[in-house]
Short mmCIF file of C-alpha atoms in Angstrom, two decimals:
data_model
loop_
_atom_site.label_atom_id
_atom_site.label_comp_id
_atom_site.label_asym_id
_atom_site.label_seq_id
_atom_site.Cartn_x
_atom_site.Cartn_y
_atom_site.Cartn_z
CA MET A 1 172.31 75.76 51.66
CA PHE A 2 171.04 75.72 55.27
CA LYS A 3 171.78 78.08 58.11
CA PRO A 4 172.66 76.43 61.45
CA LEU A 5 169.86 74.43 63.06
CA GLU A 6 169.82 76.85 66.00
CA HIS A 7 168.88 79.66 63.62
CA TYR A 8 165.67 77.88 62.63
CA LYS A 9 165.01 76.56 66.15
CA PRO A 10 166.69 78.77 68.77
CA ASN A 11 165.73 76.49 71.67
CA VAL A 12 166.31 73.22 69.82
CA ASN A 13 168.25 71.71 72.71
CA GLN A 14 165.31 72.25 75.05
CA THR A 15 162.86 70.86 72.49
CA VAL A 16 164.95 67.74 71.88
CA ASP A 17 165.28 67.19 75.64
CA GLU A 18 161.53 67.55 76.05
CA MET A 19 160.73 65.03 73.35
CA GLN A 20 163.45 62.66 74.56
CA ARG A 21 161.95 62.78 78.04
CA THR A 22 158.53 62.03 76.57
CA TYR A 23 159.82 58.89 74.85
CA ASP A 24 161.88 57.79 77.85
CA ASP A 25 158.84 58.14 80.10
CA ALA A 26 156.70 56.24 77.61
CA LEU A 27 159.00 53.23 77.97
CA MET A 28 158.94 53.48 81.75
CA GLY A 29 155.14 53.63 81.93
CA LYS A 30 155.16 57.24 83.10
CA GLY A 31 152.80 59.88 81.73
CA GLY A 32 152.52 63.61 82.13
CA ASN A 33 154.22 64.91 78.96
CA VAL A 34 151.96 66.97 76.71
CA THR A 35 153.51 68.96 73.87
CA PHE A 36 152.05 71.14 71.15
CA ARG A 37 152.60 71.37 67.40
CA ALA A 38 151.14 74.28 65.48
CA LEU A 39 150.64 73.61 61.77
CA PRO A 40 150.70 76.88 59.82
CA PRO A 41 150.49 76.85 56.00
CA GLU A 42 154.27 77.29 55.82
CA ASP A 43 154.70 73.76 57.21
CA THR A 44 152.79 72.08 54.40
CA THR A 45 153.75 74.28 51.44
CA VAL A 46 156.71 72.10 50.49
CA PHE A 47 154.49 69.04 50.17
CA GLU A 48 151.77 70.88 48.26
CA ARG A 49 153.89 72.90 45.81
CA PHE A 50 156.80 70.59 45.08
CA ASP A 51 156.45 69.19 41.55
CA LEU A 52 157.78 65.63 41.28
CA THR A 53 157.23 65.50 37.53
CA LYS A 54 160.09 67.97 36.94
CA TYR A 55 162.74 65.33 37.62
CA ASN A 56 163.80 62.04 36.05
CA PHE A 57 165.85 61.02 39.13
CA VAL A 58 168.73 59.81 36.99
CA ASP A 59 170.79 62.82 35.94
CA ASP A 60 168.94 65.57 37.86
CA ILE A 61 169.18 64.32 41.43
CA GLU A 62 171.32 67.31 42.45
CA ALA A 63 168.72 69.71 41.04
CA TYR A 64 165.99 67.84 42.93
CA ALA A 65 167.95 68.07 46.18
CA ASP A 66 168.67 71.78 45.67
CA ASP A 67 165.03 72.61 44.97
CA LEU A 68 163.66 70.53 47.83
CA CYS A 69 166.15 71.79 50.42
CA GLN A 70 165.54 75.37 49.35
CA MET A 71 161.84 74.89 50.04
CA PHE A 72 162.61 73.29 53.40
CA ALA A 73 164.87 76.20 54.30
CA GLU A 74 162.14 78.70 53.42
CA SER A 75 159.63 76.77 55.52
CA PHE A 76 161.98 76.60 58.51
CA GLU A 77 162.78 80.31 58.19
CA ALA A 78 159.12 81.31 58.08
CA ARG A 79 158.25 79.55 61.35
CA LYS A 80 161.52 79.98 63.27
CA ASP A 81 159.84 82.04 66.01
CA VAL A 82 157.18 79.42 66.73
CA ASP A 83 158.25 77.79 70.01
CA ASP A 84 156.39 74.49 69.64
CA ASN A 85 157.68 70.91 69.53
CA MET A 86 158.57 70.92 65.84
CA ILE A 87 162.22 70.05 65.14
CA PRO A 88 163.37 71.04 61.62
CA ALA A 89 164.31 68.00 59.57
CA VAL A 90 165.13 67.07 56.00
CA THR A 91 163.31 64.10 54.52
CA PRO A 92 162.85 62.76 50.98
CA VAL A 93 159.68 63.98 49.26
CA LEU A 94 158.90 61.41 46.59
CA GLY A 95 155.33 60.33 47.25
CA ILE A 96 154.66 56.81 48.46
CA GLY A 97 156.19 54.89 45.55
CA ASP A 98 159.72 54.90 46.96
CA PHE A 99 158.55 53.04 50.06
CA SER A 100 158.50 49.80 48.06
CA ALA A 101 160.54 50.49 44.89
CA PHE A 102 163.75 49.98 46.86
CA VAL A 103 162.83 46.28 46.72
CA ALA A 104 161.54 46.00 43.14
CA GLY A 105 159.33 47.67 40.58
CA ASP A 106 159.04 51.17 39.22
CA ILE A 107 157.56 54.45 40.45
CA GLN A 108 154.84 56.39 38.67
CA PHE A 109 155.02 60.10 39.50
CA LYS A 110 152.32 62.73 39.51
CA LYS A 111 152.88 66.33 40.54
CA ASP A 112 152.40 65.85 44.27
CA THR A 113 152.49 62.10 44.80
CA SER A 114 153.62 58.76 43.40
CA TRP A 115 152.76 55.12 43.58
CA SER A 116 154.24 51.78 42.68
CA THR A 117 152.87 48.87 40.68
CA PRO A 118 152.61 45.45 42.36
CA VAL A 119 155.22 43.02 41.01
CA LEU A 120 154.35 39.72 42.69
CA LYS A 121 152.03 37.42 40.76
CA SER A 122 152.12 34.90 43.61
CA VAL A 123 152.63 35.27 47.33
CA ASP A 124 155.93 33.38 47.18
CA GLY A 125 157.21 35.28 44.13
CA TRP A 126 159.59 37.28 46.35
CA ALA A 127 162.15 34.49 45.88
CA THR A 128 162.69 35.69 42.29
CA LEU A 129 163.23 39.36 43.14
CA PRO A 130 166.69 40.96 42.93
CA PRO A 131 168.95 40.54 45.95
CA PHE A 132 168.68 43.30 48.53
CA GLY A 133 170.32 46.46 47.25
CA GLU A 134 170.31 45.54 43.57
CA SER A 135 167.00 46.87 42.29
CA VAL A 136 167.04 49.79 39.86
CA TRP A 137 165.55 52.20 42.35
CA TYR A 138 167.70 51.15 45.29
CA ASN A 139 170.76 52.91 43.94
CA ARG A 140 168.71 55.91 42.83
CA LEU A 141 167.13 56.27 46.27
CA MET A 142 170.48 56.01 47.99
CA ALA A 143 171.84 58.69 45.63
CA ILE A 144 168.85 60.92 46.45
CA THR A 145 169.43 60.29 50.16
CA GLU A 146 173.10 61.20 49.87
CA ALA A 147 172.34 64.39 47.97
CA LEU A 148 169.91 65.48 50.69
CA LEU A 149 172.35 64.55 53.46
CA LYS A 150 175.13 66.64 51.91
CA ARG A 151 172.87 69.65 52.10
CA ALA A 152 171.53 68.87 55.58
CA LYS A 153 175.11 68.74 56.85
CA THR A 154 175.65 72.41 56.01
CA GLY A 155 173.38 73.36 58.92
CA GLY A 156 173.46 70.23 61.04
CA ILE A 157 169.80 69.69 60.13
CA PRO A 158 168.41 66.32 61.30
CA PHE A 159 167.50 63.76 58.66
CA THR A 160 164.50 61.50 58.90
CA ARG A 161 162.46 59.12 56.83
CA GLY A 162 159.72 56.57 57.36
CA TYR A 163 159.26 53.00 56.18
CA PHE A 164 156.41 50.68 55.43
CA SER A 165 155.69 48.04 58.02
CA PRO A 166 156.26 44.51 56.70
CA LEU A 167 152.55 44.22 55.91
CA ASP A 168 152.40 47.55 54.08
CA LEU A 169 155.47 46.63 52.04
CA ALA A 170 154.01 43.20 51.26
CA ALA A 171 150.77 44.84 50.10
CA ALA A 172 152.65 47.25 47.84
CA LEU A 173 154.51 44.35 46.22
CA ARG A 174 151.53 41.97 46.06
CA GLY A 175 148.55 44.28 45.54
CA ASP A 176 145.00 43.60 46.69
CA ALA A 177 145.57 39.85 46.38
CA ILE A 178 147.22 40.03 49.78
CA TYR A 179 143.80 40.13 51.42
CA THR A 180 142.96 36.66 50.13
CA ASP A 181 146.50 35.40 50.87
CA PHE A 182 145.61 35.59 54.56
CA PHE A 183 143.14 32.77 53.97
CA ASP A 184 144.36 30.98 50.83
CA ASN A 185 148.04 30.71 51.73
CA PRO A 186 148.74 31.88 55.28
CA GLU A 187 152.16 30.22 55.46
CA GLY A 188 153.15 31.71 52.13
CA LEU A 189 152.09 35.12 53.40
CA LYS A 190 154.22 34.70 56.50
CA GLY A 191 157.17 33.96 54.22
CA LEU A 192 156.52 37.19 52.30
CA LEU A 193 156.23 39.17 55.54
CA GLU A 194 159.54 37.77 56.77
CA TYR A 195 161.14 38.74 53.47
CA CYS A 196 159.73 42.28 53.79
CA MET A 197 161.01 42.47 57.36
CA LYS A 198 164.55 41.60 56.27
CA ALA A 199 164.38 43.99 53.30
CA THR A 200 163.35 46.87 55.55
CA ILE A 201 166.13 46.20 58.03
CA HIS A 202 168.68 46.06 55.19
CA TYR A 203 167.49 49.31 53.62
CA ALA A 204 167.16 51.24 56.90
CA GLU A 205 170.64 50.13 57.96
CA ASP A 206 172.07 51.44 54.69
CA VAL A 207 170.24 54.76 55.08
CA ASN A 208 171.44 55.12 58.67
CA ALA A 209 175.03 54.31 57.75
CA LEU A 210 174.98 56.95 55.02
CA ALA A 211 173.43 59.47 57.41
CA ARG A 212 176.17 58.84 59.98
CA LYS A 213 178.77 59.64 57.31
CA TYR A 214 177.38 63.17 56.93
CA LEU A 215 175.61 63.89 60.22
CA GLY A 216 177.38 61.68 62.74
CA ASP A 217 179.50 64.55 64.04
CA THR A 218 176.58 66.99 64.40
CA ARG A 219 174.71 67.45 67.68
CA HIS A 220 171.20 66.54 66.52
CA GLY A 221 171.56 65.35 62.93
CA MET A 222 170.99 61.68 63.83
CA TRP A 223 168.36 62.28 66.49
CA PHE A 224 165.46 60.88 64.48
CA LEU A 225 167.47 57.89 63.21
CA GLU A 226 169.92 56.58 65.80
CA GLY A 227 168.27 53.83 67.82
CA ASN A 228 164.88 54.41 66.16
CA ILE A 229 162.70 53.14 63.35
CA ASN A 230 159.63 54.93 61.97
CA MET A 231 157.02 52.63 60.40
CA GLY A 232 153.43 52.92 59.19
CA GLU A 233 150.70 50.32 59.63
CA ASP A 234 148.08 51.50 57.13
CA ILE A 235 147.05 48.25 55.46
CA ALA A 236 146.42 46.68 58.86
CA CYS A 237 143.50 49.10 59.35
CA ASN A 238 141.57 46.68 57.11
CA ILE A 239 142.13 43.56 59.22
CA SER A 240 141.19 42.49 62.74
CA LYS A 241 143.44 42.91 65.74
CA ASP A 242 143.67 39.11 66.04
CA MET A 243 144.89 38.81 62.45
CA TYR A 244 147.36 41.61 63.13
CA ARG A 245 148.72 39.81 66.18
CA THR A 246 149.07 36.54 64.29
CA PHE A 247 150.43 37.68 60.94
CA CYS A 248 151.93 41.15 61.33
CA ARG A 249 153.04 41.98 64.82
CA PRO A 250 155.89 39.42 65.04
CA TYR A 251 157.63 40.90 61.99
CA THR A 252 157.08 44.53 62.99
CA GLN A 253 158.34 43.69 66.48
CA THR A 254 161.52 42.14 65.08
CA ILE A 255 162.33 45.35 63.20
CA ILE A 256 161.74 47.45 66.32
CA ASN A 257 163.95 45.09 68.33
CA HIS A 258 166.69 45.48 65.74
CA PHE A 259 166.77 49.29 65.87
CA GLY A 260 165.72 49.96 69.46
CA ARG A 261 162.63 52.14 69.61
CA GLY A 262 159.54 52.15 67.43
CA HIS A 263 157.81 55.30 66.23
CA MET A 264 154.64 53.99 64.65
CA HIS A 265 151.79 55.32 62.53
CA THR A 266 148.26 54.17 61.86
CA HIS A 267 144.87 55.85 61.35
CA SER A 268 141.68 56.43 63.32
CA SER A 269 140.01 53.97 60.94
CA GLY A 270 142.17 51.28 62.56
CA MET A 271 141.43 51.87 66.24
CA GLN A 272 141.37 48.10 66.78
CA LEU A 273 145.14 48.18 66.27
CA LEU A 274 145.98 50.52 69.13
CA ASP A 275 146.53 47.88 71.79
CA PRO A 276 148.49 45.40 69.64
CA ILE A 277 150.71 48.19 68.29
CA CYS A 278 151.24 50.14 71.49
CA SER A 279 151.86 47.04 73.60
CA MET A 280 154.83 45.98 71.47
CA ASN A 281 158.18 46.18 73.23
CA GLY A 282 160.00 49.41 72.47
CA VAL A 283 157.11 51.37 70.96
CA VAL A 284 157.37 54.94 72.26
CA SER A 285 155.04 56.89 69.98
CA LEU A 286 152.12 56.51 67.59
CA TRP A 287 151.08 59.10 65.02
CA LEU A 288 147.29 58.69 64.90
CA PRO A 289 145.70 61.12 62.40
CA THR A 290 141.94 61.41 62.15
CA ASP A 291 140.29 59.88 59.07
CA PRO A 292 137.03 61.24 57.61
CA ASN A 293 133.86 59.73 59.06
CA THR A 294 135.62 58.28 62.10
CA VAL A 295 135.66 59.25 65.77
CA ARG A 296 138.33 61.82 66.53
CA PRO A 297 140.84 60.45 69.06
CA ILE A 298 140.78 63.83 70.86
CA ASP A 299 137.07 63.26 71.62
CA ASP A 300 137.65 60.15 73.74
CA VAL A 301 141.04 60.52 75.40
CA GLU A 302 140.04 58.35 78.36
CA ALA A 303 139.26 55.36 76.13
CA LEU A 304 142.37 56.06 74.10
CA LEU A 305 144.52 55.80 77.21
CA ASP A 306 143.06 52.38 77.99
CA ASP A 307 144.54 51.07 74.73
CA VAL A 308 147.79 53.04 74.44
CA ARG A 309 148.69 53.57 78.11
CA THR A 310 151.77 55.84 78.16
CA VAL A 311 152.87 55.49 74.52
CA ASN A 312 153.05 59.02 73.15
CA GLN A 313 150.09 59.79 70.90
CA ALA A 314 150.50 62.33 68.10
CA ILE A 315 146.90 63.34 67.48
CA ASP A 316 145.18 66.29 65.84
CA CYS A 317 142.36 68.60 66.79
CA ASP A 318 140.23 71.30 65.17
CA SER A 319 140.41 74.07 67.75
CA PHE A 320 142.28 74.99 70.90
CA ASP A 321 139.06 74.39 72.80
CA ASP A 322 139.57 70.67 72.09
CA ILE A 323 142.87 70.87 73.95
CA GLU A 324 141.60 72.89 76.92
CA ARG A 325 138.55 70.66 77.33
CA ASN A 326 140.74 67.55 77.60
CA ALA A 327 143.72 69.05 79.44
CA ASN A 328 143.37 67.08 82.68
CA MET A 329 142.93 63.77 80.89
CA LEU A 330 145.77 64.46 78.45
CA LYS A 331 148.13 64.96 81.41
CA LYS A 332 147.56 61.35 82.44
CA GLY A 333 149.35 60.08 79.33
CA ASN A 334 151.88 61.36 76.81
CA PHE A 335 150.56 63.40 73.91
CA SER A 336 151.69 65.62 71.06
CA ILE A 337 148.72 67.66 69.90
CA THR A 338 148.70 69.19 66.41
CA LEU A 339 146.46 72.14 65.63
CA PRO A 340 146.21 73.50 62.06
CA VAL A 341 146.33 77.31 62.11
CA GLY A 342 145.95 80.01 59.52
CA SER A 343 149.24 81.84 60.00
CA VAL A 344 152.53 81.95 61.88
CA THR A 345 151.11 84.76 64.01
CA GLU A 346 148.22 82.54 65.05
CA ALA A 347 150.66 79.69 65.70
CA LYS A 348 152.68 81.84 68.12
CA ARG A 349 149.50 82.93 69.92
CA HIS A 350 148.39 79.33 70.45
CA VAL A 351 151.85 78.32 71.68
CA GLU A 352 151.59 80.92 74.44
CA ARG A 353 148.07 79.78 75.25
CA PHE A 354 149.27 76.19 75.45
CA LYS A 355 152.04 77.15 77.86
CA ARG A 356 149.52 78.81 80.16
CA VAL A 357 147.42 75.66 80.27
CA PHE A 358 150.15 73.04 80.62
CA ARG A 359 153.08 74.76 82.37
#
C-alpha cells in the first residue's frame, strides 16, 4: 500500500529532530525555532474529494481504508520533494461526528463531513450512557483505526488523530444547552466534564495500544502518539477565559498530565484562551488558524508572544511577505508558519526562500 516513509520524506529524520527540538525548547522556555509548512492543493485534495457517503462502515471498512490510504499515498507522492516541516501521516477521515460517537449516539454523514446528534437530555444524563468501550460506534471506530494501521505499517507511516477537549465532547453530547448549564447547574456540568475527561483518556489509550501493535517497531510510526495528546478547544471560544479556567482547564490539564505533552488547537475567535491554554503544564504547541473577520495572529506577533510565550504556534499567513515582515519577532518564540500555495513548484520555491531568511 505505502512505500517507505523515507520515500515520501527523504529527510524525515532531520524534520522529526527539528520538530522535537521545537517542542523540547517550548517546555524549557526557550524560543528560536521557526519552521515552514507549504500547503499546495495536493495536501488538501484527500479531504475535499473523499466521499464519506460511499461507505456504511460495517462491512466495507477495508474498502474505506484502501481508498483513503491510496489518496494519502498519492498526496505524499506528489509533494515528496517539498522540504518543509510536513511529516506524512495517516489519520481517520470521518468528519467531526466520530469525535463524540465513540461515547454514544450516531453519526450523520455527508460527502465531505459528518456530525453527531446530542444524546443528553440533562447535564447528568451521562450516568445512563453505555460503559466506556461499549457504544455501537466504539467498536466500529476501533476497526477503522486497525484497518488504517495495517496499511500504515507497510511503509512505517506515522499515525495520528485528534480528540475533543472535555468541553467540546460535553457540548457534542449535550448540545447548545451546555451554555446554560454553566449557570443553571455548574456542579452538574463539572460532573459531565469529568466524565468526558475519563472517556477521552480511555479511548486514546485504546487507540495508542492498537497503534503500538502495528507501529511500535517502526522508527517514526508512533511519533505523533507516544507521550502526546492532541485536543481541540473550539467550544471554549464562546466563553470567557475566567470560565475556561474554572470549568474547563482542570479537566484538559488532567488529560495532558496523563499522556505527557499537549498539542492543542483553538481559533483566532478565541484569543482570550491563549494564556489559559498555553500556560498549562506540558502544552508544547497550539494550532491557531485564522477565522473570518478576526485579527490574523501573524499581524500581531509581539502581542501573541505575551500570551503564549514559547509554546509553538502553528499559524497561517496569506503571503511570504507576512513571514519576512515578522521574521525578527518570530525568532523570539517558536512558530510553524503555514502558507497556502498554488502548486508544488511554488511550494518548493517558498521553502528555499524561507531557508534564506531563517537559516
